[in-house]
Amino acid sequence: MDMKPGFETRVIESGQTIYFAGAPGNAWLLVGGSVRLDRCDMDGEMVGEMEGESAFAGLAIKGDVLGAETLLFGRYTFTATALTSCALVPWPGGQQAPEAASLLKVLADAERRGADAIALRYGEAAMRVRKLIQIIAASHPGQTLSRLMLPALNDMADITALTIGTVSRTLSLMQADGSLSSQERRRGRPKACK
Amino acid sequence: MDMKPGFETRVIESGQTIYFAGAPGNAWLLVGGSVRLDRCDMDGEMVGEMEGESAFAGLAIKGDVLGAETLLFGRYTFTATALTSCALVPWPGGQQAPEAASLLKVLADAERRGADAIALRYGEAAMRVRKLIQIIAASHPGQTLSRLMLPALNDMADITALTIGTVSRTLSLMQADGSLSSQERRRGRPKACK
DNA sequence: CGGCTTCTTGAAAAGTATCAAATATAGTGG
DNA sequence: CCACTATATTTGATACTTTTCAAGAAGCCG
């Protein structure tokens, strides 16, 4: 988020919810950062995967459009949460309705992103985590991402269909062999964003 | 495929390739059956997951639109293969360009289907296979699907991120406890479709 | 009938989950 | 400012699931 936020830009800290499934709202263009989408029922409770756990349903990174379905239904289908710090602007920008070509691009991006998310759940733990970090890195161009900027272990575990413990162990190994900068590490309750 | 095929309907047998990534073509509405999408490079070789293996990238079932990206790029992004016997009609039907509302619906469907595919790679083997069968069943309404109508083990393994052996064992158990009709079983080279 | 492909099944090996405890940090209230 | 609570992360030992590797069975085809 090196850009100067316009008056309409919405900045979200890592871990914060951007919108809830079922809530009314508009679509957004993600101009920086990365977002997870979750399938939820009307009450905001997570649904699916295992009973009571979160149901990871998709990924969005810099350049993707979030919540385009609101143009059709008026409400969000998924719950969106910031994996890393994000910047959003309303979409479409000026005009009321997007052009067909824009929608086709959004669709093509969505399908590619879906394929990425599917690929993140295949192979051994080390490879999955590496792939995820690579994708996250693409949404923060120019920044070398330290351990601090990565999503929470909980998020990485949901996305890769691994457990928190396995992701933690994998990152420890990566830090040991130098494939991940082992600067600081985050712990404890995330910083509250008043 | 209980419907009477119109003169433009394209019928595809299970296992057949519908189109290849990189090839020119138009978009299709899947009016019956189920399809797997794979990420491939230009030469038709599979790319990704493990080196040399197929890279499952998405799922489509009855009612979904395939290859909408051709309206933008002129070429297919993924390779599409029939998981079960399929029927396709060109999309959009009459007019040249689809309306914005249609595109939004296609987008919403694509995101839901992506979430489904992601969910198929989480949990224990038995649950994943069960979920997949349920999705396949939805694309063949009215038919009780026997072992014969299921996709090939190879496809089910790619989709669920399990191995062929594990899927086979899971199906055997399901047939043993009656949760899957154990009528006939397919084996050997699939029937050639002249 | 051979040749090919898909499917089935077994036993051992590998990888990950589970469970539990310890360590770190941020916020809260005295 | 210091306990104290709540949340995140790290790490270990064990149990479990799935993979791997291999062989055989079953169907289709020429």
CSV table of C-alpha atoms (C1' of nucleotides) in Angstrom, one decimal:
chain,number,residue,atom,x,y,z
A,1,MET,CA,0.0,0.0,0.0
A,2,ASP,CA,2.5,2.5,-1.1
A,3,MET,CA,0.0,4.5,-3.0
A,4,LYS,CA,-1.7,7.6,-1.7
A,5,PRO,CA,-5.2,6.6,-0.8
A,6,GLY,CA,-7.9,8.5,-2.6
A,7,PHE,CA,-10.9,9.8,-0.6
A,8,GLU,CA,-12.8,6.7,-1.5
A,9,THR,CA,-10.1,4.2,-0.7
A,10,ARG,CA,-10.8,1.8,2.2
A,11,VAL,CA,-7.8,0.5,4.1
A,12,ILE,CA,-8.2,-2.8,6.0
A,13,GLU,CA,-5.7,-4.2,8.5
A,14,SER,CA,-4.8,-7.9,8.4
A,15,GLY,CA,-7.3,-10.1,10.1
A,16,GLN,CA,-10.2,-7.6,9.8
A,17,THR,CA,-13.5,-8.6,8.2
A,18,ILE,CA,-14.2,-6.6,5.0
A,19,TYR,CA,-17.8,-7.7,4.7
A,20,PHE,CA,-20.1,-10.5,5.8
A,21,ALA,CA,-22.0,-13.0,3.7
A,22,GLY,CA,-25.6,-11.9,3.4
A,23,ALA,CA,-25.0,-8.3,4.2
A,24,PRO,CA,-25.9,-5.7,1.6
A,25,GLY,CA,-23.1,-3.7,0.0
A,26,ASN,CA,-21.2,-2.9,-3.2
A,27,ALA,CA,-18.4,-4.4,-5.1
A,28,TRP,CA,-14.7,-3.5,-4.5
A,29,LEU,CA,-11.5,-3.6,-6.5
A,30,LEU,CA,-8.6,-4.9,-4.4
A,31,VAL,CA,-5.8,-2.5,-5.2
A,32,GLY,CA,-3.4,-4.0,-2.7
A,33,GLY,CA,-3.2,-6.9,-0.3
A,34,SER,CA,-4.8,-10.3,-0.2
A,35,VAL,CA,-8.2,-11.5,1.0
A,36,ARG,CA,-9.8,-14.8,2.0
A,37,LEU,CA,-13.4,-15.6,1.2
A,38,ASP,CA,-15.5,-17.9,3.4
A,39,ARG,CA,-18.8,-19.6,2.9
A,40,CYS,CA,-21.1,-18.7,5.8
A,41,ASP,CA,-24.7,-19.0,6.6
A,42,MET,CA,-27.0,-16.1,7.2
A,43,ASP,CA,-26.2,-15.7,10.9
A,44,GLY,CA,-22.5,-15.1,10.2
A,45,GLU,CA,-21.6,-18.6,11.5
A,46,MET,CA,-19.1,-20.4,9.5
A,47,VAL,CA,-20.5,-23.4,7.7
A,48,GLY,CA,-19.1,-26.5,6.0
A,49,GLU,CA,-15.7,-28.3,6.0
A,50,MET,CA,-15.7,-29.7,9.5
A,51,GLU,CA,-18.6,-28.9,11.8
A,52,GLY,CA,-18.0,-25.5,13.4
A,53,GLU,CA,-14.9,-24.7,11.5
A,54,SER,CA,-14.4,-22.0,8.9
A,55,ALA,CA,-15.1,-23.0,5.3
A,56,PHE,CA,-12.5,-21.4,3.1
A,57,ALA,CA,-14.1,-20.7,-0.2
A,58,GLY,CA,-11.7,-18.5,-2.2
A,59,LEU,CA,-8.8,-16.2,-2.5
A,60,ALA,CA,-8.4,-12.7,-3.9
A,61,ILE,CA,-5.3,-10.7,-4.5
A,62,LYS,CA,-4.3,-7.3,-5.8
A,63,GLY,CA,-6.2,-6.6,-9.0
A,64,ASP,CA,-9.2,-8.8,-8.2
A,65,VAL,CA,-12.7,-7.7,-7.8
A,66,LEU,CA,-14.6,-8.6,-4.6
A,67,GLY,CA,-18.3,-8.9,-4.2
A,68,ALA,CA,-19.3,-8.5,-7.8
A,69,GLU,CA,-22.4,-10.6,-7.1
A,70,THR,CA,-23.8,-7.6,-5.2
A,71,LEU,CA,-24.5,-6.1,-8.6
A,72,LEU,CA,-26.9,-9.0,-9.2
A,73,PHE,CA,-28.2,-10.0,-5.7
A,74,GLY,CA,-27.6,-6.8,-3.7
A,75,ARG,CA,-25.9,-9.0,-1.0
A,76,TYR,CA,-22.6,-10.6,-0.5
A,77,THR,CA,-22.3,-14.4,-1.1
A,78,PHE,CA,-19.2,-14.9,1.0
A,79,THR,CA,-17.5,-13.3,4.0
A,80,ALA,CA,-14.3,-11.5,3.1
A,81,THR,CA,-11.4,-11.1,5.5
A,82,ALA,CA,-8.1,-9.5,5.0
A,83,LEU,CA,-5.2,-11.9,5.0
A,84,THR,CA,-2.7,-9.1,4.8
A,85,SER,CA,-3.3,-5.3,5.0
A,86,CYS,CA,-5.5,-4.3,2.1
A,87,ALA,CA,-6.6,-1.3,0.1
A,88,LEU,CA,-10.0,-1.3,-1.7
A,89,VAL,CA,-11.8,1.1,-3.9
A,90,PRO,CA,-15.4,0.9,-5.0
A,91,TRP,CA,-16.1,-0.9,-8.2
A,92,PRO,CA,-17.0,0.0,-10.9
A,93,GLY,CA,-15.4,3.4,-10.4
A,94,GLY,CA,-17.3,6.1,-12.2
A,95,GLN,CA,-20.1,4.7,-14.2
A,96,GLN,CA,-23.0,2.9,-12.7
A,97,ALA,CA,-22.8,-0.4,-14.5
A,98,PRO,CA,-19.6,-2.2,-15.6
A,99,GLU,CA,-19.1,-2.9,-19.3
A,100,ALA,CA,-19.3,-6.5,-20.6
A,101,ALA,CA,-15.5,-6.6,-21.3
A,102,SER,CA,-14.8,-5.6,-17.6
A,103,LEU,CA,-17.1,-8.3,-16.4
A,104,LEU,CA,-15.4,-10.9,-18.6
A,105,LYS,CA,-12.0,-9.9,-17.2
A,106,VAL,CA,-13.4,-10.2,-13.7
A,107,LEU,CA,-14.7,-13.6,-14.6
A,108,ALA,CA,-11.4,-14.8,-16.1
A,109,ASP,CA,-9.5,-13.6,-13.1
A,110,ALA,CA,-11.9,-15.3,-10.8
A,111,GLU,CA,-11.4,-18.6,-12.6
A,112,ARG,CA,-7.7,-18.3,-12.5
A,113,ARG,CA,-7.8,-17.5,-8.8
A,114,GLY,CA,-10.0,-20.4,-8.2
A,115,ALA,CA,-7.5,-22.7,-9.9
A,116,ASP,CA,-4.8,-21.2,-7.7
A,117,ALA,CA,-6.8,-22.0,-4.5
A,118,ILE,CA,-7.4,-25.5,-5.7
A,119,ALA,CA,-3.7,-26.0,-6.3
A,120,LEU,CA,-2.9,-24.8,-2.8
A,121,ARG,CA,-4.5,-28.0,-1.5
A,122,TYR,CA,-2.4,-30.5,-3.4
A,123,GLY,CA,1.0,-31.9,-2.6
A,124,GLU,CA,3.1,-32.0,0.5
A,125,ALA,CA,2.9,-29.4,3.2
A,126,ALA,CA,6.1,-27.6,2.3
A,127,MET,CA,5.1,-27.1,-1.3
A,128,ARG,CA,1.6,-25.9,-0.4
A,129,VAL,CA,2.9,-23.3,2.1
A,130,ARG,CA,5.6,-22.2,-0.4
A,131,LYS,CA,2.9,-21.7,-3.1
A,132,LEU,CA,0.7,-19.7,-0.8
A,133,ILE,CA,3.6,-17.4,0.2
A,134,GLN,CA,4.4,-16.9,-3.4
A,135,ILE,CA,0.8,-15.8,-4.1
A,136,ILE,CA,0.7,-13.5,-1.1
A,137,ALA,CA,4.0,-12.0,-2.3
A,138,ALA,CA,2.5,-11.2,-5.6
A,139,SER,CA,-0.1,-9.0,-3.9
A,140,HIS,CA,2.6,-6.9,-2.2
A,141,PRO,CA,5.0,-6.1,-5.1
A,142,GLY,CA,8.3,-4.5,-4.2
A,143,GLN,CA,8.1,-5.6,-0.5
A,144,THR,CA,10.1,-8.5,0.7
A,145,LEU,CA,7.7,-10.2,3.0
A,146,SER,CA,8.9,-11.1,6.4
A,147,ARG,CA,7.3,-13.5,8.7
A,148,LEU,CA,5.4,-10.5,10.1
A,149,MET,CA,3.5,-9.8,6.9
A,150,LEU,CA,2.3,-13.3,6.3
A,151,PRO,CA,-1.3,-14.2,7.2
A,152,ALA,CA,-2.0,-15.7,10.5
A,153,LEU,CA,-1.3,-19.4,10.9
A,154,ASN,CA,-4.9,-20.0,11.2
A,155,ASP,CA,-5.6,-18.5,7.8
A,156,MET,CA,-2.7,-20.3,6.1
A,157,ALA,CA,-3.9,-23.6,7.6
A,158,ASP,CA,-7.5,-23.1,6.4
A,159,ILE,CA,-6.3,-22.2,2.9
A,160,THR,CA,-3.9,-25.1,2.5
A,161,ALA,CA,-6.1,-27.6,4.3
A,162,LEU,CA,-3.3,-28.3,6.7
A,163,THR,CA,-3.3,-27.8,10.5
A,164,ILE,CA,-1.8,-24.9,12.3
A,165,GLY,CA,0.9,-27.1,13.7
A,166,THR,CA,2.0,-28.3,10.4
A,167,VAL,CA,2.1,-24.8,8.9
A,168,SER,CA,4.1,-23.6,11.9
A,169,ARG,CA,6.6,-26.5,11.5
A,170,THR,CA,6.9,-25.8,7.8
A,171,LEU,CA,7.6,-22.2,8.3
A,172,SER,CA,10.2,-23.0,11.0
A,173,LEU,CA,12.0,-25.3,8.5
A,174,MET,CA,11.9,-22.6,5.8
A,175,GLN,CA,13.4,-20.1,8.2
A,176,ALA,CA,16.0,-22.7,9.2
A,177,ASP,CA,17.2,-23.2,5.7
A,178,GLY,CA,17.0,-19.6,4.8
A,179,SER,CA,14.1,-19.7,2.3
A,180,LEU,CA,12.1,-17.3,4.6
A,181,SER,CA,13.5,-14.3,6.3
A,182,SER,CA,13.5,-15.2,10.0
A,183,GLN,CA,13.4,-11.6,11.3
A,184,GLU,CA,10.7,-10.9,13.8
A,185,ARG,CA,7.8,-13.1,14.4
A,186,ARG,CA,4.3,-12.2,15.4
A,187,ARG,CA,2.6,-13.6,18.4
A,188,GLY,CA,-0.2,-13.0,20.7
A,189,ARG,CA,-3.4,-11.1,20.1
A,190,PRO,CA,-3.2,-9.1,16.9
A,191,LYS,CA,-3.1,-5.4,17.2
A,192,ALA,CA,-6.6,-4.0,17.6
A,193,CYS,CA,-7.6,-1.4,15.0
A,194,LYS,CA,-9.8,1.0,16.9
B,1,MET,CA,-29.5,-36.0,-21.1
B,2,ASP,CA,-33.2,-36.7,-21.2
B,3,MET,CA,-33.9,-33.8,-23.5
B,4,LYS,CA,-34.2,-33.8,-27.2
B,5,PRO,CA,-31.0,-32.4,-28.6
B,6,GLY,CA,-31.5,-29.3,-30.8
B,7,PHE,CA,-29.6,-29.1,-34.0
B,8,GLU,CA,-26.9,-27.1,-32.2
B,9,THR,CA,-26.5,-29.4,-29.2
B,10,ARG,CA,-23.1,-31.1,-28.8
B,11,VAL,CA,-23.1,-34.4,-27.0
B,12,ILE,CA,-19.9,-35.6,-25.3
B,13,GLU,CA,-19.1,-39.0,-23.9
B,14,SER,CA,-17.4,-39.5,-20.5
B,15,GLY,CA,-13.7,-39.1,-20.8
B,16,GLN,CA,-13.7,-37.1,-24.0
B,17,THR,CA,-12.0,-33.8,-24.3
B,18,ILE,CA,-14.3,-30.9,-25.0
B,19,TYR,CA,-11.7,-28.3,-25.9
B,20,PHE,CA,-8.0,-27.7,-25.3
B,21,ALA,CA,-6.4,-24.8,-23.5
B,22,GLY,CA,-5.1,-22.3,-26.0
B,23,ALA,CA,-7.4,-23.4,-28.8
B,24,PRO,CA,-9.8,-20.9,-30.4
B,25,GLY,CA,-13.5,-21.5,-29.9
B,26,ASN,CA,-16.7,-20.2,-28.4
B,27,ALA,CA,-18.4,-20.5,-25.0
B,28,TRP,CA,-20.8,-23.3,-24.1
B,29,LEU,CA,-23.7,-23.8,-21.7
B,30,LEU,CA,-23.6,-27.1,-20.0
B,31,VAL,CA,-27.1,-28.4,-20.2
B,32,GLY,CA,-26.3,-31.8,-18.7
B,33,GLY,CA,-23.4,-33.7,-17.2
B,34,SER,CA,-20.2,-32.6,-15.5
B,35,VAL,CA,-16.9,-31.4,-16.7
B,36,ARG,CA,-13.4,-31.0,-15.3
B,37,LEU,CA,-11.1,-28.1,-16.2
B,38,ASP,CA,-7.4,-28.5,-16.3
B,39,ARG,CA,-4.6,-26.0,-16.4
B,40,CYS,CA,-2.3,-26.8,-19.4
B,41,ASP,CA,0.4,-25.2,-21.3
B,42,MET,CA,0.2,-24.3,-25.0
B,43,ASP,CA,1.3,-27.7,-26.2
B,44,GLY,CA,-1.5,-29.5,-24.5
B,45,GLU,CA,0.8,-30.9,-21.8
B,46,MET,CA,-0.5,-30.8,-18.4
B,47,VAL,CA,1.2,-28.4,-16.1
B,48,GLY,CA,1.4,-27.8,-12.3
B,49,GLU,CA,0.6,-29.9,-9.3
B,50,MET,CA,3.3,-32.5,-9.5
B,51,GLU,CA,5.7,-32.4,-12.4
B,52,GLY,CA,4.1,-34.3,-15.3
B,53,GLU,CA,0.7,-34.8,-13.6
B,54,SER,CA,-2.6,-33.3,-14.5
B,55,ALA,CA,-3.4,-30.0,-12.8
B,56,PHE,CA,-7.1,-30.0,-11.9
B,57,ALA,CA,-8.3,-26.4,-12.0
B,58,GLY,CA,-12.0,-26.4,-11.8
B,59,LEU,CA,-15.4,-28.1,-12.1
B,60,ALA,CA,-18.5,-27.4,-14.0
B,61,ILE,CA,-21.9,-29.0,-13.8
B,62,LYS,CA,-25.3,-28.7,-15.4
B,63,GLY,CA,-26.2,-25.0,-15.8
B,64,ASP,CA,-22.6,-23.7,-15.8
B,65,VAL,CA,-21.1,-21.8,-18.7
B,66,LEU,CA,-17.8,-23.1,-20.1
B,67,GLY,CA,-15.1,-21.1,-21.8
B,68,ALA,CA,-16.7,-17.6,-21.3
B,69,GLU,CA,-13.2,-16.2,-21.5
B,70,THR,CA,-13.2,-16.9,-25.3
B,71,LEU,CA,-15.5,-13.8,-25.5
B,72,LEU,CA,-12.5,-11.8,-24.3
B,73,PHE,CA,-9.4,-13.6,-25.5
B,74,GLY,CA,-10.7,-15.7,-28.3
B,75,ARG,CA,-9.0,-18.8,-26.8
B,76,TYR,CA,-9.7,-21.2,-24.0
B,77,THR,CA,-7.8,-20.8,-20.8
B,78,PHE,CA,-8.3,-24.4,-19.6
B,79,THR,CA,-8.7,-27.8,-21.1
B,80,ALA,CA,-12.2,-29.2,-20.6
B,81,THR,CA,-12.9,-32.9,-20.3
B,82,ALA,CA,-16.2,-34.7,-19.7
B,83,LEU,CA,-16.4,-36.4,-16.3
B,84,THR,CA,-19.8,-37.9,-17.2
B,85,SER,CA,-21.7,-37.8,-20.5
B,86,CYS,CA,-22.5,-34.2,-21.3
B,87,ALA,CA,-24.7,-32.0,-23.5
B,88,LEU,CA,-23.6,-28.5,-24.5
B,89,VAL,CA,-25.2,-25.7,-26.5
B,90,PRO,CA,-23.4,-22.6,-27.8
B,91,TRP,CA,-23.6,-19.6,-25.4
B,92,PRO,CA,-24.9,-17.0,-25.6
B,93,GLY,CA,-27.8,-18.4,-27.6
B,94,GLY,CA,-29.3,-16.0,-30.0
B,95,GLN,CA,-27.7,-12.6,-29.7
B,96,GLN,CA,-24.0,-11.9,-30.3
B,97,ALA,CA,-23.0,-10.6,-26.9
B,98,PRO,CA,-24.4,-11.6,-23.5
B,99,GLU,CA,-26.0,-9.1,-21.3
B,100,ALA,CA,-24.4,-7.8,-18.1
B,101,ALA,CA,-26.9,-9.6,-15.9
B,102,SER,CA,-26.1,-12.9,-17.6
B,103,LEU,CA,-22.4,-12.4,-17.1
B,104,LEU,CA,-22.9,-11.6,-13.5
B,105,LYS,CA,-24.8,-14.8,-13.0
B,106,VAL,CA,-22.1,-16.8,-14.8
B,107,LEU,CA,-19.6,-15.1,-12.5
B,108,ALA,CA,-21.6,-15.9,-9.4
B,109,ASP,CA,-21.9,-19.5,-10.5
B,110,ALA,CA,-18.2,-19.8,-11.2
B,111,GLU,CA,-17.3,-18.6,-7.7
B,112,ARG,CA,-19.7,-21.0,-6.1
B,113,ARG,CA,-18.3,-23.8,-8.1
B,114,GLY,CA,-14.8,-22.8,-7.2
B,115,ALA,CA,-15.8,-23.0,-3.6
B,116,ASP,CA,-17.2,-26.4,-4.1
B,117,ALA,CA,-14.0,-27.6,-5.7
B,118,ILE,CA,-12.0,-26.2,-2.9
B,119,ALA,CA,-14.2,-28.0,-0.4
B,120,LEU,CA,-13.6,-31.3,-2.2
B,121,ARG,CA,-10.0,-31.2,-1.1
B,122,TYR,CA,-10.6,-31.0,2.6
B,123,GLY,CA,-11.4,-33.7,5.2
B,124,GLU,CA,-11.0,-37.4,5.2
B,125,ALA,CA,-11.1,-39.4,2.0
B,126,ALA,CA,-14.6,-40.9,2.6
B,127,MET,CA,-16.1,-37.4,3.0
B,128,ARG,CA,-14.4,-36.0,0.0
B,129,VAL,CA,-15.6,-38.8,-2.3
B,130,ARG,CA,-19.1,-38.6,-0.9
B,131,LYS,CA,-19.2,-34.9,-1.6
B,132,LEU,CA,-18.0,-35.4,-5.1
B,133,ILE,CA,-20.6,-38.0,-5.8
B,134,GLN,CA,-23.2,-35.7,-4.5
B,135,ILE,CA,-22.1,-32.9,-6.9
B,136,ILE,CA,-22.0,-35.2,-9.8
B,137,ALA,CA,-25.4,-36.5,-8.9
B,138,ALA,CA,-26.8,-32.9,-9.1
B,139,SER,CA,-25.8,-32.8,-12.7
B,140,HIS,CA,-27.8,-35.9,-13.6
B,141,PRO,CA,-31.2,-35.2,-11.9
B,142,GLY,CA,-33.6,-38.0,-11.8
B,143,GLN,CA,-31.0,-40.7,-12.4
B,144,THR,CA,-29.7,-42.8,-9.6
B,145,LEU,CA,-26.1,-42.9,-10.4
B,146,SER,CA,-24.5,-46.3,-10.3
B,147,ARG,CA,-20.9,-47.1,-10.2
B,148,LEU,CA,-21.0,-47.1,-14.0
B,149,MET,CA,-21.9,-43.4,-14.3
B,150,LEU,CA,-19.3,-42.1,-12.0
B,151,PRO,CA,-16.2,-40.4,-13.4
B,152,ALA,CA,-13.1,-42.5,-13.9
B,153,LEU,CA,-11.1,-43.2,-10.7
B,154,ASN,CA,-8.3,-41.1,-12.2
B,155,ASP,CA,-10.6,-38.1,-12.4
B,156,MET,CA,-12.0,-38.5,-9.0
B,157,ALA,CA,-8.5,-38.8,-7.6
B,158,ASP,CA,-7.3,-35.6,-9.3
B,159,ILE,CA,-10.4,-33.7,-8.1
B,160,THR,CA,-10.2,-34.8,-4.5
B,161,ALA,CA,-6.4,-34.7,-4.3
B,162,LEU,CA,-6.4,-38.3,-3.3
B,163,THR,CA,-4.8,-41.3,-5.1
B,164,ILE,CA,-6.6,-43.7,-7.3
B,165,GLY,CA,-6.0,-46.4,-4.7
B,166,THR,CA,-7.6,-44.5,-1.9
B,167,VAL,CA,-10.6,-43.6,-4.1
B,168,SER,CA,-11.1,-47.2,-5.1
B,169,ARG,CA,-10.9,-48.3,-1.5
B,170,THR,CA,-13.4,-45.7,-0.4
B,171,LEU,CA,-15.9,-46.7,-3.1
B,172,SER,CA,-15.5,-50.3,-2.1
B,173,LEU,CA,-16.4,-49.5,1.4
B,174,MET,CA,-19.4,-47.4,0.3
B,175,GLN,CA,-20.6,-50.3,-1.8
B,176,ALA,CA,-20.0,-52.7,1.2
B,177,ASP,CA,-22.2,-50.6,3.5
B,178,GLY,CA,-24.8,-49.9,0.9
B,179,SER,CA,-24.3,-46.2,0.5
B,180,LEU,CA,-23.4,-46.8,-3.2
B,181,SER,CA,-25.3,-49.2,-5.5
B,182,SER,CA,-22.8,-51.9,-6.3
B,183,GLN,CA,-24.4,-53.0,-9.5
B,184,GLU,CA,-22.0,-53.3,-12.4
B,185,ARG,CA,-18.5,-51.8,-12.4
B,186,ARG,CA,-16.6,-50.4,-15.2
B,187,ARG,CA,-13.1,-51.6,-16.1
B,188,GLY,CA,-10.7,-51.7,-18.9
B,189,ARG,CA,-10.3,-49.3,-21.7
B,190,PRO,CA,-13.3,-47.0,-22.0
B,191,LYS,CA,-15.7,-47.6,-24.8
B,192,ALA,CA,-14.3,-45.9,-27.9
B,193,CYS,CA,-16.6,-43.3,-29.3
B,194,LYS,CA,-16.2,-43.6,-33.1
C,1,DC,C1',-6.2,-64.7,-28.0
C,2,DG,C1',-2.6,-61.1,-26.9
C,3,DG,C1',-2.3,-56.2,-25.7
C,4,DC,C1',-3.9,-52.3,-23.4
C,5,DT,C1',-6.2,-49.8,-19.9
C,6,DT,C1',-8.7,-49.4,-15.7
C,7,DC,C1',-9.7,-51.1,-11.4
C,8,DT,C1',-8.8,-53.7,-6.9
C,9,DT,C1',-6.3,-55.0,-3.0
C,10,DG,C1',-2.3,-55.9,0.3
C,11,DA,C1',1.6,-54.5,3.3
C,12,DA,C1',5.0,-51.3,4.5
C,13,DA,C1',6.4,-46.5,4.6
C,14,DA,C1',5.7,-41.7,4.9
C,15,DG,C1',3.3,-37.7,6.1
C,16,DT,C1',0.1,-35.3,8.8
C,17,DA,C1',-3.2,-34.9,12.6
C,18,DT,C1',-3.9,-34.9,17.3
C,19,DC,C1',-3.1,-33.6,21.9
C,20,DA,C1',-0.7,-31.3,25.2
C,21,DA,C1',2.3,-28.0,27.2
C,22,DA,C1',5.3,-24.0,26.9
C,23,DT,C1',6.3,-19.3,25.2
C,24,DA,C1',5.0,-14.6,23.4
C,25,DT,C1',2.5,-10.5,22.8
C,26,DA,C1',-1.5,-7.2,23.3
C,27,DG,C1',-5.0,-5.5,25.8
C,28,DT,C1',-7.5,-4.7,30.5
C,29,DG,C1',-8.1,-3.3,35.0
C,30,DG,C1',-6.3,-2.5,39.5
D,1,DC,C1',3.2,0.1,36.0
D,2,DC,C1',2.0,-4.7,37.0
D,3,DA,C1',-0.7,-8.7,37.3
D,4,DC,C1',-4.0,-11.1,34.6
D,5,DT,C1',-6.6,-12.6,30.6
D,6,DA,C1',-7.0,-13.8,25.9
D,7,DT,C1',-5.0,-14.9,21.6
D,8,DA,C1',-1.1,-16.7,18.6
D,9,DT,C1',2.6,-19.4,17.9
D,10,DT,C1',6.1,-23.2,18.8
D,11,DT,C1',7.3,-27.7,19.6
D,12,DG,C1',7.2,-32.8,21.1
D,13,DA,C1',5.4,-37.6,21.1
D,14,DT,C1',2.1,-40.6,19.5
D,15,DA,C1',-1.7,-42.2,16.6
D,16,DC,C1',-3.8,-42.3,12.5
D,17,DT,C1',-4.7,-41.8,7.5
D,18,DT,C1',-3.0,-41.9,3.2
D,19,DT,C1',0.6,-42.8,-0.1
D,20,DT,C1',3.6,-45.9,-2.2
D,21,DC,C1',4.8,-49.9,-4.6
D,22,DA,C1',3.4,-54.1,-6.3
D,23,DA,C1',0.7,-57.7,-8.1
D,24,DG,C1',-3.4,-59.4,-9.8
D,25,DA,C1',-8.3,-59.2,-11.9
D,26,DA,C1',-11.6,-57.4,-15.2
D,27,DG,C1',-13.2,-55.4,-19.3
D,28,DC,C1',-12.4,-53.6,-24.3
D,29,DC,C1',-10.1,-54.0,-28.7
D,30,DG,C1',-7.9,-55.5,-32.8
